[in-house]
Amino acid sequence: MPELPEVETVRRGLAIALEGRKLARVQVRRPDLRVPFPPRFAEVLTGRRIVAIRRRAKYLLIELDDGAVVIAHLGMSGRMTVGDGPMPDEKPHDHVVFETEEGPWAIFNDHRRFGLMVLGHVDTLEAHPLLAGIGPEPLGNSFDAETLSAALAGKRSPIKAALLDQTVVAGLGNIYVSEALFRARIAPTREAASVAGKRAERLVPAIRDVLTEAIAAGGSTLRDYVQADGELGYFQHAFKVYDREGEVCPACGAVAIRRIVQSNRSTYFCPRCQR
Ligand code: ZN
């Protein structure tokens, strides 16, 4: 499943391909993904210029010159491919095709169809039901130790589960929560409310750093996409603890990484380094 760094990499790739360009042809090849497409979706977009491609949590926001905004989510298996020049042959599960007047194009492919594309408006975007109530962006200025400990105050759940709650912080998923807690030396089972003071001050930069490093790894693969019909957003990234059960902890070198299941998801951590 794409996490925030993957979605941000997709956003950057789409921006390179599509920003400032005019949609000459939009094809929607089925009535729905996880939810139905808006009525006349292709007609509404055709002829519009894309002014900006932004991101909020794991939503891509494709802003058009009439104020309409396509709110898109990649779901479990959604992929965006971009290119310039002749369109490739249609592949199974290619559901939406954006072709610009200037040449570059993008194709949304999603074999499990947990993704979605709906419409909002730039003036009311923050109040859109999909976006209202989402917590601060982890890489934004409003996310700091104070706001994080305030959001965690009173929460009896483990910190791992609390960080997956999108009202606490936006867009964090299973992989980067494990990585951030490892870096902050906080046990995933620790009660969320107890992550305050120095622990919160360690956790905020740990979250920022794991995301920033992953985005940088994705960004380094972006360069060739638009010319080479590239699929955006999936890249090799080395994790310190995620999916490394039984391997020696890279921090203390003394004990093995352990895996536990929390909220039906795997958590990886070092029982010695993380308290
Ligand atoms: Zn360790």
Coordinates of C-alpha atoms and ligand atoms in Angstrom, one line a residue:
M1 CA 0.0 0.0 0.0
P2 CA 1.4 3.4 -0.9
E3 CA 2.3 5.5 2.2
L4 CA 2.9 9.2 2.4
P5 CA 6.4 9.2 0.8
E6 CA 5.1 7.2 -2.2
V7 CA 2.1 9.5 -2.6
E8 CA 4.3 12.5 -2.4
T9 CA 6.6 11.0 -5.1
V10 CA 3.5 10.4 -7.3
R11 CA 2.5 14.0 -6.7
R12 CA 5.9 15.3 -7.8
G13 CA 5.9 13.1 -10.9
L14 CA 2.3 14.2 -11.8
A15 CA 3.3 17.8 -11.3
I16 CA 6.2 17.5 -13.7
A17 CA 4.0 15.9 -16.3
L18 CA 0.7 17.8 -16.0
E19 CA 1.0 21.2 -14.2
G20 CA 0.2 24.1 -16.5
R21 CA -1.1 21.8 -19.2
K22 CA -4.5 21.6 -20.7
L23 CA -6.6 18.4 -20.6
A24 CA -7.4 17.6 -24.2
R25 CA -9.0 14.2 -23.6
V26 CA -10.0 12.4 -20.5
Q27 CA -11.2 8.8 -20.6
V28 CA -13.0 7.1 -17.7
R29 CA -13.3 3.4 -18.4
R30 CA -15.7 2.2 -15.7
P31 CA -18.4 3.7 -13.6
D32 CA -16.7 3.4 -10.2
L33 CA -13.6 2.6 -8.2
R34 CA -14.2 2.3 -4.4
V35 CA -17.0 4.9 -5.0
P36 CA -18.7 6.0 -8.2
F37 CA -16.9 8.6 -10.3
P38 CA -18.8 12.0 -10.3
P39 CA -21.4 12.4 -13.0
R40 CA -19.9 13.5 -16.3
F41 CA -16.5 13.3 -14.8
A42 CA -14.6 13.2 -18.1
E43 CA -16.7 16.0 -19.6
V44 CA -16.1 18.2 -16.5
L45 CA -12.3 17.9 -16.8
T46 CA -11.9 18.1 -20.6
G47 CA -10.7 21.4 -21.8
R48 CA -9.6 22.5 -18.3
R49 CA -6.0 23.5 -17.5
I50 CA -4.3 21.9 -14.5
V51 CA -3.0 24.8 -12.3
A52 CA -1.5 22.8 -9.4
I53 CA -1.1 19.3 -8.0
R54 CA -1.0 19.2 -4.3
R55 CA -1.3 16.6 -1.5
R56 CA -3.2 16.4 1.8
A57 CA -2.4 13.3 3.9
K58 CA -2.5 10.6 1.2
Y59 CA -4.9 12.4 -1.1
L60 CA -3.7 13.9 -4.4
L61 CA -5.4 17.2 -5.1
I62 CA -5.5 18.1 -8.8
E63 CA -6.6 21.7 -9.1
L64 CA -8.1 23.0 -12.3
D65 CA -8.4 26.5 -13.7
D66 CA -12.1 26.8 -12.9
G67 CA -11.6 26.0 -9.2
A68 CA -12.6 22.4 -9.4
V69 CA -10.3 20.0 -7.6
V70 CA -10.0 16.3 -8.4
I71 CA -9.5 14.5 -5.0
A72 CA -7.7 11.2 -5.8
H73 CA -6.6 8.4 -3.5
L74 CA -4.4 5.5 -4.6
G75 CA -6.1 3.0 -2.3
M76 CA -4.2 -0.3 -1.9
S77 CA -2.9 -0.8 -5.4
G78 CA -3.4 2.4 -7.3
R79 CA -0.6 3.4 -9.7
M80 CA 0.0 6.5 -11.8
T81 CA 2.0 6.2 -15.0
V82 CA 3.1 9.3 -16.8
G83 CA 4.7 9.8 -20.2
D84 CA 5.1 12.1 -23.2
G85 CA 4.4 11.2 -26.8
P86 CA 2.4 8.3 -28.1
M87 CA -0.1 6.7 -25.7
P88 CA 0.8 3.1 -24.7
D89 CA -1.6 0.2 -25.5
E90 CA -4.4 -0.1 -23.0
K91 CA -3.6 -2.4 -20.1
P92 CA -6.0 -4.3 -17.9
H93 CA -7.2 -2.1 -15.0
D94 CA -6.2 1.2 -16.7
H95 CA -9.3 3.0 -15.4
V96 CA -8.6 6.7 -16.1
V97 CA -6.5 8.3 -18.8
F98 CA -5.6 12.0 -18.9
E99 CA -4.1 13.3 -22.1
T100 CA -2.9 16.9 -22.4
E101 CA -2.9 19.2 -25.4
E102 CA 0.9 19.6 -25.0
G103 CA 1.6 15.9 -25.1
P104 CA 2.3 14.6 -21.6
W105 CA -0.3 12.1 -20.3
A106 CA -1.1 10.2 -17.1
I107 CA -2.8 6.8 -16.6
F108 CA -4.4 5.6 -13.4
N109 CA -4.3 1.9 -13.0
D110 CA -5.8 0.1 -10.0
H111 CA -6.4 -3.6 -10.0
R112 CA -8.0 -3.9 -6.6
R113 CA -10.1 -0.7 -7.0
F114 CA -9.8 0.7 -3.5
G115 CA -8.7 4.0 -4.9
L116 CA -11.1 6.8 -5.6
M117 CA -11.5 10.1 -7.6
V118 CA -14.1 12.6 -6.6
L119 CA -14.5 16.3 -7.2
G120 CA -14.3 19.2 -4.7
H121 CA -13.8 22.9 -5.1
V122 CA -10.8 25.0 -4.1
D123 CA -12.9 27.4 -1.9
T124 CA -14.4 24.6 0.2
L125 CA -11.7 22.0 0.1
E126 CA -10.8 21.9 3.7
A127 CA -14.4 21.2 4.6
H128 CA -14.8 18.3 2.1
P129 CA -15.9 15.2 4.0
L130 CA -12.8 13.3 3.0
L131 CA -10.5 16.0 4.2
A132 CA -12.2 17.6 7.2
G133 CA -10.9 16.4 10.5
I134 CA -7.5 15.2 9.2
G135 CA -4.7 16.1 11.6
P136 CA -1.6 18.2 10.8
E137 CA 0.7 17.3 8.0
P138 CA 3.8 15.6 9.5
L139 CA 6.1 17.7 7.3
G140 CA 4.2 20.9 7.9
N141 CA 5.0 23.8 10.3
S142 CA 2.0 23.1 12.5
F143 CA 3.2 19.7 13.6
D144 CA 5.5 20.0 16.6
A145 CA 6.0 18.3 20.0
E146 CA 3.4 20.5 21.6
T147 CA 0.6 19.7 19.2
L148 CA 1.5 16.0 19.1
S149 CA 1.4 15.6 22.9
A150 CA -1.9 17.6 23.0
A151 CA -3.3 15.2 20.4
L152 CA -2.1 12.2 22.4
A153 CA -3.3 13.5 25.8
G154 CA -5.7 11.1 27.5
K155 CA -5.3 8.4 24.9
R156 CA -4.9 4.9 26.6
S157 CA -4.2 3.1 23.3
P158 CA -0.6 2.1 22.3
I159 CA 1.4 4.8 20.6
K160 CA 1.6 2.7 17.5
A161 CA -2.2 2.7 17.1
A162 CA -2.5 6.4 18.0
L163 CA 0.0 7.4 15.3
L164 CA -2.1 5.5 12.7
D165 CA -5.1 7.6 13.7
Q166 CA -5.4 10.3 11.0
T167 CA -6.8 12.9 13.3
V168 CA -3.5 12.8 15.3
V169 CA -1.2 13.2 12.4
A170 CA -2.0 13.0 8.7
G171 CA -0.9 10.2 6.3
L172 CA 1.3 8.1 8.6
G173 CA 1.0 4.3 7.8
N174 CA 2.3 1.1 9.2
I175 CA 5.8 1.1 7.8
Y176 CA 6.8 4.6 8.8
V177 CA 5.3 4.4 12.2
S178 CA 7.5 1.4 13.0
E179 CA 10.5 3.3 11.6
A180 CA 9.8 6.5 13.4
L181 CA 9.2 4.8 16.8
F182 CA 12.5 2.9 16.4
R183 CA 14.3 6.1 15.6
A184 CA 12.7 7.9 18.6
R185 CA 13.5 4.9 20.9
I186 CA 9.9 4.6 22.0
A187 CA 8.3 1.2 22.5
P188 CA 5.3 0.7 20.2
T189 CA 3.3 -0.7 23.1
R190 CA 3.8 2.4 25.3
E191 CA 0.6 4.2 26.3
A192 CA 0.0 7.1 23.8
A193 CA -0.7 9.6 26.6
S194 CA 2.7 9.0 28.1
V195 CA 4.4 10.3 24.9
A196 CA 4.9 13.9 26.0
G197 CA 7.9 16.1 26.9
K198 CA 11.2 14.7 25.8
R199 CA 9.6 11.7 24.1
A200 CA 7.4 13.9 22.0
E201 CA 10.4 16.1 21.2
R202 CA 12.2 13.0 19.9
L203 CA 9.3 11.6 18.1
V204 CA 8.4 14.6 15.9
P205 CA 11.8 14.9 14.3
A206 CA 12.0 11.1 14.0
I207 CA 8.7 11.1 12.0
R208 CA 9.9 14.0 9.9
D209 CA 13.2 12.4 9.2
V210 CA 11.9 9.0 8.1
L211 CA 9.4 10.6 5.8
T212 CA 11.9 13.1 4.4
E213 CA 14.5 10.4 3.7
A214 CA 12.0 8.2 2.0
I215 CA 10.7 11.1 -0.2
A216 CA 14.3 11.9 -1.1
A217 CA 14.8 8.2 -2.1
G218 CA 11.7 8.4 -4.3
G219 CA 12.6 11.7 -5.7
S220 CA 16.0 10.5 -6.9
T221 CA 14.2 8.0 -9.1
L222 CA 11.8 10.6 -10.6
R223 CA 14.1 12.3 -13.1
D224 CA 13.6 10.0 -16.0
Y225 CA 9.9 9.3 -15.7
V226 CA 8.2 11.8 -18.0
Q227 CA 10.4 10.8 -20.9
A228 CA 10.4 7.0 -20.2
D229 CA 6.7 6.2 -19.5
G230 CA 7.4 5.6 -15.9
E231 CA 5.3 4.3 -13.1
L232 CA 5.4 6.7 -10.3
G233 CA 5.8 6.2 -6.6
Y234 CA 7.2 2.8 -5.9
F235 CA 10.9 2.7 -5.1
Q236 CA 13.4 0.7 -3.1
H237 CA 14.0 1.9 0.3
A238 CA 16.0 0.4 3.1
F239 CA 14.1 0.1 6.4
K240 CA 15.9 -0.2 9.7
V241 CA 13.3 -2.4 11.5
Y242 CA 10.3 -2.9 9.2
D243 CA 10.1 -6.4 7.9
R244 CA 13.3 -7.3 9.6
E245 CA 12.1 -9.7 12.3
G246 CA 15.0 -11.8 13.7
E247 CA 17.7 -9.6 12.3
V248 CA 20.2 -7.9 14.7
C249 CA 19.1 -4.4 15.7
P250 CA 21.2 -1.9 13.7
A251 CA 21.3 0.5 16.7
C252 CA 22.4 -1.6 19.7
G253 CA 23.7 -4.7 17.8
A254 CA 22.8 -6.7 20.8
V255 CA 19.3 -8.2 20.3
A256 CA 17.1 -9.2 17.4
I257 CA 14.3 -7.1 15.9
R258 CA 11.0 -8.4 17.2
R259 CA 7.6 -8.5 15.4
I260 CA 4.3 -8.2 17.2
V261 CA 0.7 -7.7 15.9
Q262 CA -1.1 -4.5 17.0
S263 CA -4.6 -3.6 15.6
N264 CA -4.1 -6.6 13.1
R265 CA -1.0 -5.0 11.7
S266 CA 2.6 -6.1 12.1
T267 CA 4.9 -3.8 14.2
Y268 CA 8.6 -4.2 14.2
F269 CA 10.8 -2.9 17.0
C270 CA 13.9 -3.4 19.2
P271 CA 12.9 -4.5 22.7
R272 CA 16.2 -3.2 24.1
C273 CA 16.4 0.2 22.4
Q274 CA 12.8 1.2 22.5
R275 CA 11.1 1.9 25.9
Ligands
ZN1 ZN 18.4 -2.2 19.6

